[in-house]
PDB file of C-alpha atoms in Angstrom:
ATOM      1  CA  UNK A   1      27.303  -1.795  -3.145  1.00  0.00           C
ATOM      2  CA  UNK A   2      24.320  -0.039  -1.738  1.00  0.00           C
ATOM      3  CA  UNK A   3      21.641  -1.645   0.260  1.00  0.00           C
ATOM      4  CA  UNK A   4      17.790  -1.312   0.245  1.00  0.00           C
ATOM      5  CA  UNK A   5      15.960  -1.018   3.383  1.00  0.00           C
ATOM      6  CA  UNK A   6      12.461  -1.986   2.961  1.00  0.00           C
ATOM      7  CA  UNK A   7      10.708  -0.109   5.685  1.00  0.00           C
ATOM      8  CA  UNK A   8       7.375  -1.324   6.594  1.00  0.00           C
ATOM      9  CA  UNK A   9       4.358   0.139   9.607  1.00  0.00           C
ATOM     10  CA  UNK A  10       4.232  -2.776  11.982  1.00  0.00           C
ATOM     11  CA  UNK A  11       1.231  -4.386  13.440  1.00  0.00           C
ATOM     12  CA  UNK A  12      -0.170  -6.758  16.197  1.00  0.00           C
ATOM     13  CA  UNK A  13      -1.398  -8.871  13.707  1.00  0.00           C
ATOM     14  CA  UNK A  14       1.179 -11.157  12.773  1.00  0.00           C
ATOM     15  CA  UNK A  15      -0.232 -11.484   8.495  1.00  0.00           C
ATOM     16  CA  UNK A  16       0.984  -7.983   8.105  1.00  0.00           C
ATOM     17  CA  UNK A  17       4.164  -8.552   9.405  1.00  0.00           C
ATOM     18  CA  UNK A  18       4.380 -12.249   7.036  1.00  0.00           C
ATOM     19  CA  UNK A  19       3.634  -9.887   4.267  1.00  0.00           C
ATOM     20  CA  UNK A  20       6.403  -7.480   4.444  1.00  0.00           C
ATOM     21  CA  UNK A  21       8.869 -10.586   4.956  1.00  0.00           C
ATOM     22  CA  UNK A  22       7.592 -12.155   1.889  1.00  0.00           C
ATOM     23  CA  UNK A  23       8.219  -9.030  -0.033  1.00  0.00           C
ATOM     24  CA  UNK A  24      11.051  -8.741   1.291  1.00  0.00           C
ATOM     25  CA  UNK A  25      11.848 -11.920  -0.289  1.00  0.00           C
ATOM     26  CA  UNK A  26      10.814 -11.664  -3.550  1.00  0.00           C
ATOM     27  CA  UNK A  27      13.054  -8.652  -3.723  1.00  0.00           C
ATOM     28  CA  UNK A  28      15.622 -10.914  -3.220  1.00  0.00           C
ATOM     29  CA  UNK A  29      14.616 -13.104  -5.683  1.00  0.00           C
ATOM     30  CA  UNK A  30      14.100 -10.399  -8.206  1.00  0.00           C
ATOM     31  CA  UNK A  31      17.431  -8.756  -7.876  1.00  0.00           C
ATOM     32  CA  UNK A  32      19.920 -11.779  -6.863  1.00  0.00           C
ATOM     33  CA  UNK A  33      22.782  -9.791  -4.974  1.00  0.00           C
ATOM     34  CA  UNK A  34      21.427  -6.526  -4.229  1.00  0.00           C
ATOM     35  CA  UNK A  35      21.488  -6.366   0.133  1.00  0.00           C
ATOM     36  CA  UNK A  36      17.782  -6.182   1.222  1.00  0.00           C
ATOM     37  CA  UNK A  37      16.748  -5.460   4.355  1.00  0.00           C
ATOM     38  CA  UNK A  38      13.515  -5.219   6.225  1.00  0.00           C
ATOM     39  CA  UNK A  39      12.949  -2.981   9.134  1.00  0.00           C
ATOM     40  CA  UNK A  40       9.865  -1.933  11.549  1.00  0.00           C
ATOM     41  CA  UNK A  41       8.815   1.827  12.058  1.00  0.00           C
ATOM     42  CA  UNK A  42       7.162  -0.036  15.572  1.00  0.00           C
ATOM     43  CA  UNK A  43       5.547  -3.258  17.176  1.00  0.00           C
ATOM     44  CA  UNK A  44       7.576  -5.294  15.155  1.00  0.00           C
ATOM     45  CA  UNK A  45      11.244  -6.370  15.003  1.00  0.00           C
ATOM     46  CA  UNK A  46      13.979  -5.641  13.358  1.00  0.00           C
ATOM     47  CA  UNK A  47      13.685  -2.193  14.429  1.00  0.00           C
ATOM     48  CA  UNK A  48      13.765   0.263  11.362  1.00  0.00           C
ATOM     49  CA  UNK A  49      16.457   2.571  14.056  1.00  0.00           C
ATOM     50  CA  UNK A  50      18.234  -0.734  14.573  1.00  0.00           C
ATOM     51  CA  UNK A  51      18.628  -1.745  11.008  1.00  0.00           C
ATOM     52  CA  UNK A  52      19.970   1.906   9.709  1.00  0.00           C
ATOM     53  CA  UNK A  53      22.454   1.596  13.094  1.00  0.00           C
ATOM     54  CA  UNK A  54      23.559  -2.278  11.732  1.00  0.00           C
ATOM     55  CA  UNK A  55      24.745  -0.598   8.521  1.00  0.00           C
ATOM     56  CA  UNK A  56      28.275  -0.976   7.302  1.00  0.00           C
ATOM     57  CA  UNK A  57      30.202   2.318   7.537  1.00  0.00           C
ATOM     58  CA  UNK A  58      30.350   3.769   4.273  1.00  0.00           C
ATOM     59  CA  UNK A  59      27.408   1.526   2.911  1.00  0.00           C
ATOM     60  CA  UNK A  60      24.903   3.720   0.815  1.00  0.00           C
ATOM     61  CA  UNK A  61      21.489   2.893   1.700  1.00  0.00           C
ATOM     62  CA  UNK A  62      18.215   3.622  -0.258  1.00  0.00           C
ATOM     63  CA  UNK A  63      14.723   3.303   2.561  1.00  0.00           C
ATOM     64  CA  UNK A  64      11.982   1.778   0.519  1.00  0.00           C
ATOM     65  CA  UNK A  65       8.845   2.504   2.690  1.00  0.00           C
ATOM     66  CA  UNK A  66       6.322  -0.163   1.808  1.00  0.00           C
ATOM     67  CA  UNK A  67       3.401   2.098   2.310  1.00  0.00           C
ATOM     68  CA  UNK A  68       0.785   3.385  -0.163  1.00  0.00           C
ATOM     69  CA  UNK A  69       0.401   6.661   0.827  1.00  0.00           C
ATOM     70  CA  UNK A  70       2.941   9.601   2.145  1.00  0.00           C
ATOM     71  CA  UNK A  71       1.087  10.224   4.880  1.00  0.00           C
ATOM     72  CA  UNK A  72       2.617  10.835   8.453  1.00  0.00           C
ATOM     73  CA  UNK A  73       5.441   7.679   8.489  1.00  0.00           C
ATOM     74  CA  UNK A  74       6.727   8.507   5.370  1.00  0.00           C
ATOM     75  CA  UNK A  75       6.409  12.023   5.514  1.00  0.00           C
ATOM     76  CA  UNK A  76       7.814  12.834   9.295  1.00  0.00           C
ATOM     77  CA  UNK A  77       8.932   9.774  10.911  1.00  0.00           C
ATOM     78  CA  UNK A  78      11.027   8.190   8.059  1.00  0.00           C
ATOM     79  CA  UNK A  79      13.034  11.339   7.834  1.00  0.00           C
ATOM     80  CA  UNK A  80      13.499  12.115  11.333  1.00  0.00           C
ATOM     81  CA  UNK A  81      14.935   8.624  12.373  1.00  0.00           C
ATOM     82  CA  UNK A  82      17.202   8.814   9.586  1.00  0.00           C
ATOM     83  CA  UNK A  83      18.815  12.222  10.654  1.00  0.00           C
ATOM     84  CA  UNK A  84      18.517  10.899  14.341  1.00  0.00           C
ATOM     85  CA  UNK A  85      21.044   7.750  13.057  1.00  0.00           C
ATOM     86  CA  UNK A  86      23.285  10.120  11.599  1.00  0.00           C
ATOM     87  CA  UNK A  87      22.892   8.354   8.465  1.00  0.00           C
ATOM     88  CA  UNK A  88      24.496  10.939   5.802  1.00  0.00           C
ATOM     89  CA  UNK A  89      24.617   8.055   2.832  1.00  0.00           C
ATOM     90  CA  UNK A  90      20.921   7.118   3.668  1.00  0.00           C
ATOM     91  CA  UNK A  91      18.386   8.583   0.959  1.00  0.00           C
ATOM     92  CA  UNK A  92      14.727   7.877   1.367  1.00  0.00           C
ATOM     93  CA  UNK A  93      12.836   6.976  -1.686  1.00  0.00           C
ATOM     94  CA  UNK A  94       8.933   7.298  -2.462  1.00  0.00           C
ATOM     95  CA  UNK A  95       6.492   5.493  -1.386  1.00  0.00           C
ATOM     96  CA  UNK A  96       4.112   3.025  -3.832  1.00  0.00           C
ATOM     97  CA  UNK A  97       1.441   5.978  -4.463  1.00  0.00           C
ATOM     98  CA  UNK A  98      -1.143   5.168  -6.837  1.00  0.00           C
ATOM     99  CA  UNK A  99       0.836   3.327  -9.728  1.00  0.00           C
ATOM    100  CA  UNK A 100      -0.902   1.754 -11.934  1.00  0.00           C
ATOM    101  CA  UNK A 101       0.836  -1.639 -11.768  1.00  0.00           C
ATOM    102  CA  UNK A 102      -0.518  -1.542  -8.369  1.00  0.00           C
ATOM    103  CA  UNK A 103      -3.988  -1.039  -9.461  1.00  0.00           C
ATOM    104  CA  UNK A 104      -3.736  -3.570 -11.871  1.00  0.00           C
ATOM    105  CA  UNK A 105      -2.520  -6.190  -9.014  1.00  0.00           C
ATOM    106  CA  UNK A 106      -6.754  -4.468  -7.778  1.00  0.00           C
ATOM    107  CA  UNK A 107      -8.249  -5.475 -10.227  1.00  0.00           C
ATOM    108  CA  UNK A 108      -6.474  -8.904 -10.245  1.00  0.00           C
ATOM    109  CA  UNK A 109      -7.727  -9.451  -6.755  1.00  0.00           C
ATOM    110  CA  UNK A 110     -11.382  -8.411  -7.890  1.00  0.00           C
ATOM    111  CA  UNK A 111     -10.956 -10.902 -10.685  1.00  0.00           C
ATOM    112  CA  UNK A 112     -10.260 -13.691  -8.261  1.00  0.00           C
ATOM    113  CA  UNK A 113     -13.373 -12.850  -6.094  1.00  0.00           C
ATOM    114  CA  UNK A 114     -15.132 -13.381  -9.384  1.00  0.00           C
ATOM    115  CA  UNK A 115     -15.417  -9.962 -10.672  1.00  0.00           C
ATOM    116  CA  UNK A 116     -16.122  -8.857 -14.494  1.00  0.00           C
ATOM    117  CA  UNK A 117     -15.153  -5.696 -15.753  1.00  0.00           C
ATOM    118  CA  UNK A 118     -18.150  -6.005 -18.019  1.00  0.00           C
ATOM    119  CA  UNK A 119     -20.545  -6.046 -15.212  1.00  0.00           C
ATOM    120  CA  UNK A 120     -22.765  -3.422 -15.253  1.00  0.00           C
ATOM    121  CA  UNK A 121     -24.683  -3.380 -12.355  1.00  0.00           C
ATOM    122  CA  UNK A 122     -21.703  -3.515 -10.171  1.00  0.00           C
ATOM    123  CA  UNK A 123     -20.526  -0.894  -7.841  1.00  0.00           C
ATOM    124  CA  UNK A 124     -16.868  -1.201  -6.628  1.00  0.00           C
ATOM    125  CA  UNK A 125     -15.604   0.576  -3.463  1.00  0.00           C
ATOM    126  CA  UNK A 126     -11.901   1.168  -2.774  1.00  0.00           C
ATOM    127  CA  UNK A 127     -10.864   1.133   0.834  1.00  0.00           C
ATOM    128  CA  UNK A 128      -8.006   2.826   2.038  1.00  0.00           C
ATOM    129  CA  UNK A 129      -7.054   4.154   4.959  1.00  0.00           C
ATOM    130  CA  UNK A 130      -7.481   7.904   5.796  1.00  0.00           C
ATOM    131  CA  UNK A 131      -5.182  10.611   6.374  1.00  0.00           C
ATOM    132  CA  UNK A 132      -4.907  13.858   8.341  1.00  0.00           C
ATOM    133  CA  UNK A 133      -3.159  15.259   5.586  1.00  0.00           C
ATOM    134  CA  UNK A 134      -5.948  16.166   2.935  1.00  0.00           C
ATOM    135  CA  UNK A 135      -3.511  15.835  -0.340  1.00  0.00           C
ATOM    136  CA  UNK A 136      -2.849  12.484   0.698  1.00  0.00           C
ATOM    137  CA  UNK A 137      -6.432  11.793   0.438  1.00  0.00           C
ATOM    138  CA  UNK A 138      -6.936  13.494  -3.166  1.00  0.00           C
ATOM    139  CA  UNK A 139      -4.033  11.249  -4.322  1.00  0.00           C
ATOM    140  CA  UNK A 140      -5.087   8.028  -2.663  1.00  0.00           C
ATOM    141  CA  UNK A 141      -9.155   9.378  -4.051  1.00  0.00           C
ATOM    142  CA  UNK A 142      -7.783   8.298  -7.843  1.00  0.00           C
ATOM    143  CA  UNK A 143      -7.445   5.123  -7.441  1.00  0.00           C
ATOM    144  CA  UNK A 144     -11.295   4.033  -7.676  1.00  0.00           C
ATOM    145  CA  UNK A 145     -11.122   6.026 -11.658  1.00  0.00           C
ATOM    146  CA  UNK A 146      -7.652   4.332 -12.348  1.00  0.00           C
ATOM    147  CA  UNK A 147      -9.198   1.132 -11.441  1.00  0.00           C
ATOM    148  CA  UNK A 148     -12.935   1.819 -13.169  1.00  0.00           C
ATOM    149  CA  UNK A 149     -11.033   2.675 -16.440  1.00  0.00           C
ATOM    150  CA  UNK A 150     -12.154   0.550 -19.395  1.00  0.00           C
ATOM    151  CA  UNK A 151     -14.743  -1.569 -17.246  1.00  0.00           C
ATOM    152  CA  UNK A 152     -18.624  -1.227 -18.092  1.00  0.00           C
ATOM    153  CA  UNK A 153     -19.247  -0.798 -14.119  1.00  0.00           C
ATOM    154  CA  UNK A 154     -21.695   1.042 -12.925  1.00  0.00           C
ATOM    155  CA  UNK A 155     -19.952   3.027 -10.400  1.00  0.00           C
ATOM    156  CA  UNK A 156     -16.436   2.949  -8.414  1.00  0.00           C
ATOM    157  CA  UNK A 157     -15.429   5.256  -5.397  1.00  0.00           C
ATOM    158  CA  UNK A 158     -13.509   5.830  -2.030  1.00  0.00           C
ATOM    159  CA  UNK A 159     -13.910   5.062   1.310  1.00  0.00           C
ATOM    160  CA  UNK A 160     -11.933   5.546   4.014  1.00  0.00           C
ATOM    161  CA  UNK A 161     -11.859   2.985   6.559  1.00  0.00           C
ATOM    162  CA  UNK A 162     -10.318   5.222   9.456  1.00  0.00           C
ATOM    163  CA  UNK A 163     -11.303   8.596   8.520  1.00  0.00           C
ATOM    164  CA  UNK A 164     -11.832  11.194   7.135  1.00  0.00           C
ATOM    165  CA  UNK A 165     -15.578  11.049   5.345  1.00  0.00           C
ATOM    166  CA  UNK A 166     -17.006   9.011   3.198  1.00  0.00           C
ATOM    167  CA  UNK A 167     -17.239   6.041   5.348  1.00  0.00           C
ATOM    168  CA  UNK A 168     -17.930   2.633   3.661  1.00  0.00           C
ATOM    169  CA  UNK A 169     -21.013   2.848   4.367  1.00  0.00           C
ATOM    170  CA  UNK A 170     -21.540   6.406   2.646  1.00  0.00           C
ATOM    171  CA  UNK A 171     -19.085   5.200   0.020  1.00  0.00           C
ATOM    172  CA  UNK A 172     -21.844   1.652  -0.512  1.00  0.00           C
ATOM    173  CA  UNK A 173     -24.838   4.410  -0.669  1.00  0.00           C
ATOM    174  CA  UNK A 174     -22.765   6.837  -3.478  1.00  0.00           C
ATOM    175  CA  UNK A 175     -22.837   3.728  -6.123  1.00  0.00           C
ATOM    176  CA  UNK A 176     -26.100   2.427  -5.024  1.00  0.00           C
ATOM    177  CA  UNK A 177     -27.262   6.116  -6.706  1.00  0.00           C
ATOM    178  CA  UNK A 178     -25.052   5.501  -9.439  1.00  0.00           C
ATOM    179  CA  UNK A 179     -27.267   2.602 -10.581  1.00  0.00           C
ATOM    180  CA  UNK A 180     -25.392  -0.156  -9.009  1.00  0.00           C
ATOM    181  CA  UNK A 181     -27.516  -3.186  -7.896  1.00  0.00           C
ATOM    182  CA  UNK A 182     -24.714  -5.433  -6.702  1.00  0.00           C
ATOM    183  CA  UNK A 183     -21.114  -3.718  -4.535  1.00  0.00           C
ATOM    184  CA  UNK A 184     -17.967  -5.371  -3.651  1.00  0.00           C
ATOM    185  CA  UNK A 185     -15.381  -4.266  -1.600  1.00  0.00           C
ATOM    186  CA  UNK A 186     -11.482  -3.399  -3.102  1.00  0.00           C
ATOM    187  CA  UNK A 187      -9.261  -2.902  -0.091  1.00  0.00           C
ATOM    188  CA  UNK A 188      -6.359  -0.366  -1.077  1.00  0.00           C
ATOM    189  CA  UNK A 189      -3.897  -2.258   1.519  1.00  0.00           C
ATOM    190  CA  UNK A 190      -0.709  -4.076   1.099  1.00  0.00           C
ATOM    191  CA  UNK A 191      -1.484  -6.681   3.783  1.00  0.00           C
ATOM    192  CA  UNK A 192      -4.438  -7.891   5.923  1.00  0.00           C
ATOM    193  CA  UNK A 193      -4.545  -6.814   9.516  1.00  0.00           C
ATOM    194  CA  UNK A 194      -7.274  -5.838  12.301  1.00  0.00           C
ATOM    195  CA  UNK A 195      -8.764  -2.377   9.899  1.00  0.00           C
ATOM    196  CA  UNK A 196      -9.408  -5.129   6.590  1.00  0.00           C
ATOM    197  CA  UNK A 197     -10.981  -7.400   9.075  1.00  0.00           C
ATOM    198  CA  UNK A 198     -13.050  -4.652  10.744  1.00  0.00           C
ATOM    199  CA  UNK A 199     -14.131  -4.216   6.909  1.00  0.00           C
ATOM    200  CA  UNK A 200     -14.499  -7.662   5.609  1.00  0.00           C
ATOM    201  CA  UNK A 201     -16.790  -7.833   8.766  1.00  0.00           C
ATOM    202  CA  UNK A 202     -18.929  -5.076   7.779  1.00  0.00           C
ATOM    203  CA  UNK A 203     -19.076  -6.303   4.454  1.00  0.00           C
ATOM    204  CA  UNK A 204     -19.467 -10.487   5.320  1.00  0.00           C
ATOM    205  CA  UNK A 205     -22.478  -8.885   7.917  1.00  0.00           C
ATOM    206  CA  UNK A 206     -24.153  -6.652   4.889  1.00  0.00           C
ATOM    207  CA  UNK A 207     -23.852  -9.416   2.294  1.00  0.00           C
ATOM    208  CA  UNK A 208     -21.207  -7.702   0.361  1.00  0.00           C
ATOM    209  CA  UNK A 209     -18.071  -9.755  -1.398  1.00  0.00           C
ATOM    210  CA  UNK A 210     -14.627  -8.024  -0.605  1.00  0.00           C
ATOM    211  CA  UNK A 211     -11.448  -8.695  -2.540  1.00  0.00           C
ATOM    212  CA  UNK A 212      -8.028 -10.007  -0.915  1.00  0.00           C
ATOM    213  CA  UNK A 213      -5.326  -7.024  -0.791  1.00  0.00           C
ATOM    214  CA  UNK A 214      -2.383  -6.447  -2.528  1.00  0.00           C
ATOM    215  CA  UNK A 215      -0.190  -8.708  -0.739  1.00  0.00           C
ATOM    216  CA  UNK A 216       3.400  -9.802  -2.096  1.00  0.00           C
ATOM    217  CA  UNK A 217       2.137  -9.866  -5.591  1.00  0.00           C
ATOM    218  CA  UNK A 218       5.808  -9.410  -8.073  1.00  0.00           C
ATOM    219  CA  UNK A 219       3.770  -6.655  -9.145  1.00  0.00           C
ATOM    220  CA  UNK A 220       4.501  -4.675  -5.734  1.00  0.00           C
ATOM    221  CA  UNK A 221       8.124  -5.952  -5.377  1.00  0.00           C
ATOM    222  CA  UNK A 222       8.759  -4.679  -9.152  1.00  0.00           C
ATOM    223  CA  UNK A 223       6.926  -0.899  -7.887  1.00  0.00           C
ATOM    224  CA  UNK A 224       9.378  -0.991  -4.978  1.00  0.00           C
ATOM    225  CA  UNK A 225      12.176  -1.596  -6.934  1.00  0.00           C
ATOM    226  CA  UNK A 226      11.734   1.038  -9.511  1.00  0.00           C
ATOM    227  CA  UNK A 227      11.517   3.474  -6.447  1.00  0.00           C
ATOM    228  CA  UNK A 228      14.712   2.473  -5.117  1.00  0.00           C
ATOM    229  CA  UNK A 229      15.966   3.158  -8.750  1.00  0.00           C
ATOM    230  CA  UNK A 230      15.205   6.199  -9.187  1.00  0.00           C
ATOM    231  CA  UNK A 231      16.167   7.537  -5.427  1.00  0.00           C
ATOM    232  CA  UNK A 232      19.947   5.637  -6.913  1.00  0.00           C
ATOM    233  CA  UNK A 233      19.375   8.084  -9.773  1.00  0.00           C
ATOM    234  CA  UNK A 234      18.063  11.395  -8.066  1.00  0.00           C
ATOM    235  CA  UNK A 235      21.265  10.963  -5.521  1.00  0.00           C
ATOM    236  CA  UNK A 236      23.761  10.576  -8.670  1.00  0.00           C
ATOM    237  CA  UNK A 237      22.126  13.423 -10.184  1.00  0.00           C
ATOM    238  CA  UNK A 238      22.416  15.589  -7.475  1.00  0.00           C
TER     239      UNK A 238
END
């Protein structure tokens, strides 16, 4: 039996936290008898270094970060608590990246804010969070295509809502150009927290809709799970 750790940020603001819980959750529901656990990389509890300590000797373990980008947690932090717990049947699988189930849950959220893919005055900005790492913010910099694919909009792009450049506000300009009369915002986040309120804000105080984020949609649960798959296969493999 091997046992998934889904391995989520942390925050002060208690939705995030409800989110990973509820994912957590419908992974349960999804796979009936597979061991899923959640742990914190801070703020929160269980501890991520207190879950990997709880496991049974001998128990393989697959981390399933629930983050969108490999940024610093995923690529540094992740990996050093693991070799800190001595963990030798611990693997670490991918994170979410920019799948395209993921995008799809995007523009399911833009649909519920009343969104048409056939509108073409509208100009739809992706907000993400920014890295230090500058391939992280190519990879993440896709997602505004992915999601424009097939729609008649007249514009879709990134912003990055810590840094680096364009800001929203840069990001609102670049599809004004593009022809767009009307913008709404499409948060690239898993949960809501203090940074999507610090944009709805912005947006509610510019007069500019913004979708919900991903949230515990099966969509994400099903992404996660494929992850954990093919970490299962890569170690088999190996």
């Amino acid at each position: 039996m091997s046992t998934l750790i889904l391995t989520a940020h942390g925050s002060r603001d208690p939705r995030s936290a409800a989110n990973a819980h509820a994912v957590a959750e419908r992974l349960r529901s999804m796979r009936p008898g597979l061991d899923v656990r959640l742990g914190f990389l801070e703020l929160n509890a269980p501890n991520f270094a207190d879950v990997l300590a709880g496991l049974p000797d001998g128990r393989r373990a697959v981390v399933s970060p629930l983050l969108l980008a490999s940024a610093y947690h995923a690529r540094l932090d992740i990996p050093k608590q693991i070799a800190g717990a001595g963990a030798l049947d611990v693997r670490q699988a991918d994170v979410l990246g920019e799948d395209v189930r993921l995008v799809s849950v995007l523009h399911e959220r833009l649909a519920e804010s009343g969104v048409s893919p056939d509108d073409d005055e509208l100009g739809v900005v992706a907000v993400a969070i920014g890295s230090s790492h500058a391939a992280v913010n190519a990879r993440t910099a896709q997602v505004p295509s992915m999601l424009a694919a097939g729609t008649r909009w007249a514009g879709a792009t990134i912003a990055f809502a810590t840094r680096p450049e364009p800001s929203v506000a840069q990001a609102i300009r670049q599809v004004r150009r593009r022809g767009a009369r009307r913008v709404v915002m499409a948060p690239w986040f898993l949960a809501p927290g203090r940074i999507t309120d610090r944009v709805s804000t912005y947006a509610r105080e510019n007069g500019i809709p913004m979708a919900a984020p991903l949230g515990d949609h099966p969509l994400v649960a099903e992404t996660l799970l494929d992850r954990y798959e093919q970490a299962l296969a890569e170690e088999s493999a190996a």
